[in-house]
C-alpha positions as protocol buffer text, in pm:
chain_id: "A"
residue {
  index: 1
  type: MET
  ca { x: -25586 y: 13063 z: 4365 }
}
residue {
  index: 2
  type: LYS
  ca { x: -25909 y: 13150 z: 4538 }
}
residue {
  index: 3
  type: GLY
  ca { x: -25882 y: 13421 z: 4810 }
}
residue {
  index: 4
  type: LYS
  ca { x: -25551 y: 13553 z: 4699 }
}
residue {
  index: 5
  type: LYS
  ca { x: -25690 y: 13848 z: 4506 }
}
residue {
  index: 6
  type: CYS
  ca { x: -25898 y: 14145 z: 4598 }
}
residue {
  index: 7
  type: ILE
  ca { x: -26256 y: 14098 z: 4485 }
}
residue {
  index: 8
  type: ARG
  ca { x: -26221 y: 14391 z: 4249 }
}
residue {
  index: 9
  type: THR
  ca { x: -26006 y: 14693 z: 4189 }
}
residue {
  index: 10
  type: LYS
  ca { x: -26269 y: 14944 z: 4143 }
}
residue {
  index: 11
  type: LYS
  ca { x: -26212 y: 15200 z: 3870 }
}
residue {
  index: 12
  type: SER
  ca { x: -26408 y: 15522 z: 3863 }
}
residue {
  index: 13
  type: LEU
  ca { x: -26663 y: 15489 z: 3581 }
}
residue {
  index: 14
  type: LYS
  ca { x: -26679 y: 15865 z: 3551 }
}
residue {
  index: 15
  type: ALA
  ca { x: -26379 y: 16094 z: 3481 }
}
residue {
  index: 16
  type: VAL
  ca { x: -26325 y: 16318 z: 3796 }
}
residue {
  index: 17
  type: ARG
  ca { x: -26131 y: 16633 z: 3872 }
}
residue {
  index: 18
  type: PHE
  ca { x: -25901 y: 16622 z: 4172 }
}
residue {
  index: 19
  type: GLU
  ca { x: -25922 y: 16914 z: 4421 }
}
residue {
  index: 20
  type: TYR
  ca { x: -25630 y: 17055 z: 4623 }
}
residue {
  index: 21
  type: LYS
  ca { x: -25667 y: 17363 z: 4845 }
}
residue {
  index: 22
  type: ASN
  ca { x: -25952 y: 17527 z: 4641 }
}
residue {
  index: 23
  type: CYS
  ca { x: -25761 y: 17438 z: 4319 }
}
residue {
  index: 24
  type: THR
  ca { x: -25905 y: 17199 z: 4056 }
}
residue {
  index: 25
  type: SER
  ca { x: -25704 y: 16965 z: 3835 }
}
residue {
  index: 26
  type: VAL
  ca { x: -25677 y: 17083 z: 3473 }
}
residue {
  index: 27
  type: GLN
  ca { x: -25732 y: 16726 z: 3340 }
}
residue {
  index: 28
  type: THR
  ca { x: -25989 y: 16467 z: 3439 }
}
residue {
  index: 29
  type: TYR
  ca { x: -25890 y: 16124 z: 3566 }
}
residue {
  index: 30
  type: LYS
  ca { x: -26048 y: 15780 z: 3621 }
}
residue {
  index: 31
  type: PRO
  ca { x: -25871 y: 15674 z: 3948 }
}
residue {
  index: 32
  type: ARG
  ca { x: -25879 y: 15314 z: 4070 }
}
residue {
  index: 33
  type: TYR
  ca { x: -25966 y: 15217 z: 4431 }
}
residue {
  index: 34
  type: CYS
  ca { x: -25914 y: 14893 z: 4614 }
}
residue {
  index: 35
  type: GLY
  ca { x: -26212 y: 14664 z: 4675 }
}
residue {
  index: 36
  type: PHE
  ca { x: -26235 y: 14398 z: 4946 }
}
residue {
  index: 37
  type: CYS
  ca { x: -26079 y: 14053 z: 4993 }
}
residue {
  index: 38
  type: ASN
  ca { x: -26317 y: 13756 z: 5001 }
}
residue {
  index: 39
  type: ASP
  ca { x: -26139 y: 13612 z: 5304 }
}
residue {
  index: 40
  type: GLY
  ca { x: -26157 y: 13913 z: 5546 }
}
residue {
  index: 41
  type: ARG
  ca { x: -25796 y: 14026 z: 5489 }
}
residue {
  index: 42
  type: CYS
  ca { x: -25714 y: 14385 z: 5392 }
}
residue {
  index: 43
  type: CYS
  ca { x: -25710 y: 14493 z: 5030 }
}
residue {
  index: 44
  type: THR
  ca { x: -25444 y: 14771 z: 4979 }
}
residue {
  index: 45
  type: PRO
  ca { x: -25251 y: 14918 z: 4688 }
}
residue {
  index: 46
  type: HIS
  ca { x: -24980 y: 14693 z: 4561 }
}
residue {
  index: 47
  type: ASN
  ca { x: -24857 y: 14856 z: 4250 }
}
residue {
  index: 48
  type: THR
  ca { x: -24882 y: 15233 z: 4224 }
}
residue {
  index: 49
  type: LYS
  ca { x: -24749 y: 15513 z: 4011 }
}
residue {
  index: 50
  type: THR
  ca { x: -24694 y: 15881 z: 4089 }
}
residue {
  index: 51
  type: ILE
  ca { x: -24799 y: 16133 z: 3836 }
}
residue {
  index: 52
  type: GLN
  ca { x: -24771 y: 16507 z: 3834 }
}
residue {
  index: 53
  type: VAL
  ca { x: -25111 y: 16666 z: 3837 }
}
residue {
  index: 54
  type: GLU
  ca { x: -25155 y: 17032 z: 3729 }
}
residue {
  index: 55
  type: PHE
  ca { x: -25410 y: 17224 z: 3934 }
}
residue {
  index: 56
  type: ARG
  ca { x: -25563 y: 17555 z: 3830 }
}
residue {
  index: 57
  type: CYS
  ca { x: -25640 y: 17789 z: 4127 }
}
residue {
  index: 58
  type: PRO
  ca { x: -25897 y: 18078 z: 4162 }
}
residue {
  index: 59
  type: GLN
  ca { x: -25654 y: 18367 z: 4099 }
}
residue {
  index: 60
  type: GLY
  ca { x: -25525 y: 18196 z: 3777 }
}
residue {
  index: 61
  type: LYS
  ca { x: -25229 y: 18045 z: 3972 }
}
residue {
  index: 62
  type: VAL
  ca { x: -25120 y: 17699 z: 3855 }
}
residue {
  index: 63
  type: LEU
  ca { x: -24981 y: 17433 z: 4093 }
}
residue {
  index: 64
  type: LYS
  ca { x: -24819 y: 17108 z: 4017 }
}
residue {
  index: 65
  type: LYS
  ca { x: -24848 y: 16827 z: 4276 }
}
residue {
  index: 66
  type: PRO
  ca { x: -24744 y: 16466 z: 4268 }
}
residue {
  index: 67
  type: MET
  ca { x: -25030 y: 16220 z: 4321 }
}
residue {
  index: 68
  type: MET
  ca { x: -25024 y: 15852 z: 4377 }
}
residue {
  index: 69
  type: LEU
  ca { x: -25253 y: 15642 z: 4144 }
}
residue {
  index: 70
  type: ILE
  ca { x: -25334 y: 15280 z: 4219 }
}
residue {
  index: 71
  type: ASN
  ca { x: -25265 y: 15023 z: 3941 }
}
residue {
  index: 72
  type: THR
  ca { x: -25324 y: 14703 z: 4137 }
}
residue {
  index: 73
  type: CYS
  ca { x: -25431 y: 14589 z: 4490 }
}
residue {
  index: 74
  type: VAL
  ca { x: -25331 y: 14295 z: 4707 }
}
residue {
  index: 75
  type: CYS
  ca { x: -25477 y: 14101 z: 5002 }
}
residue {
  index: 76
  type: HIS
  ca { x: -25275 y: 14069 z: 5322 }
}
residue {
  index: 77
  type: ASN
  ca { x: -25313 y: 14052 z: 5699 }
}
residue {
  index: 78
  type: ASN
  ca { x: -25107 y: 14360 z: 5794 }
}
residue {
  index: 79
  type: CYS
  ca { x: -25407 y: 14585 z: 5805 }
}
residue {
  index: 80
  type: PRO
  ca { x: -25393 y: 14960 z: 5849 }
}
residue {
  index: 81
  type: GLN
  ca { x: -25612 y: 15100 z: 6128 }
}
residue {
  index: 82
  type: SER
  ca { x: -25882 y: 15178 z: 5880 }
}
residue {
  index: 83
  type: ASN
  ca { x: -25915 y: 14974 z: 5567 }
}
residue {
  index: 84
  type: ASN
  ca { x: -26142 y: 15255 z: 5432 }
}
residue {
  index: 85
  type: ALA
  ca { x: -25834 y: 15466 z: 5354 }
}
residue {
  index: 86
  type: PHE
  ca { x: -25797 y: 15302 z: 5010 }
}
residue {
  index: 87
  type: PHE
  ca { x: -26162 y: 15219 z: 4934 }
}
residue {
  index: 88
  type: GLN
  ca { x: -26392 y: 15506 z: 4854 }
}
residue {
  index: 89
  type: PRO
  ca { x: -26736 y: 15438 z: 4731 }
}
residue {
  index: 90
  type: LEU
  ca { x: -26792 y: 15679 z: 4457 }
}
residue {
  index: 91
  type: ASP
  ca { x: -27068 y: 15920 z: 4479 }
}
residue {
  index: 92
  type: PRO
  ca { x: -27243 y: 15899 z: 4135 }
}
residue {
  index: 93
  type: THR
  ca { x: -27370 y: 16254 z: 4175 }
}
residue {
  index: 94
  type: SER
  ca { x: -27021 y: 16406 z: 4226 }
}
residue {
  index: 95
  type: SER
  ca { x: -26756 y: 16456 z: 3966 }
}
residue {
  index: 96
  type: GLU
  ca { x: -26488 y: 16559 z: 4206 }
}
residue {
  index: 97
  type: ALA
  ca { x: -26249 y: 16356 z: 4420 }
}
residue {
  index: 98
  type: LYS
  ca { x: -26131 y: 16535 z: 4734 }
}
residue {
  index: 99
  type: ILE
  ca { x: -25774 y: 16476 z: 4851 }
}
């Protein structure tokens, strides 16, 4: 049905490293972001998974933090204050995603 889906779930084209308190993820990831709905409703995560991400810190310390990754997005009228929370235009010059 037209208008039921988000225009596109955007997937990062480039693998990125996540950053957390001056630490950088050991692995690179291609996270998905929610796009926009073609009928003005909000497009937010619908199906997500939580993964354990390992971060390497400056003094050689290693941290493990759970992170939510988006699998699919959905359109609805119950909009958060800012729909930008789930949509981040990717900066093609950066290979890091700040969290």
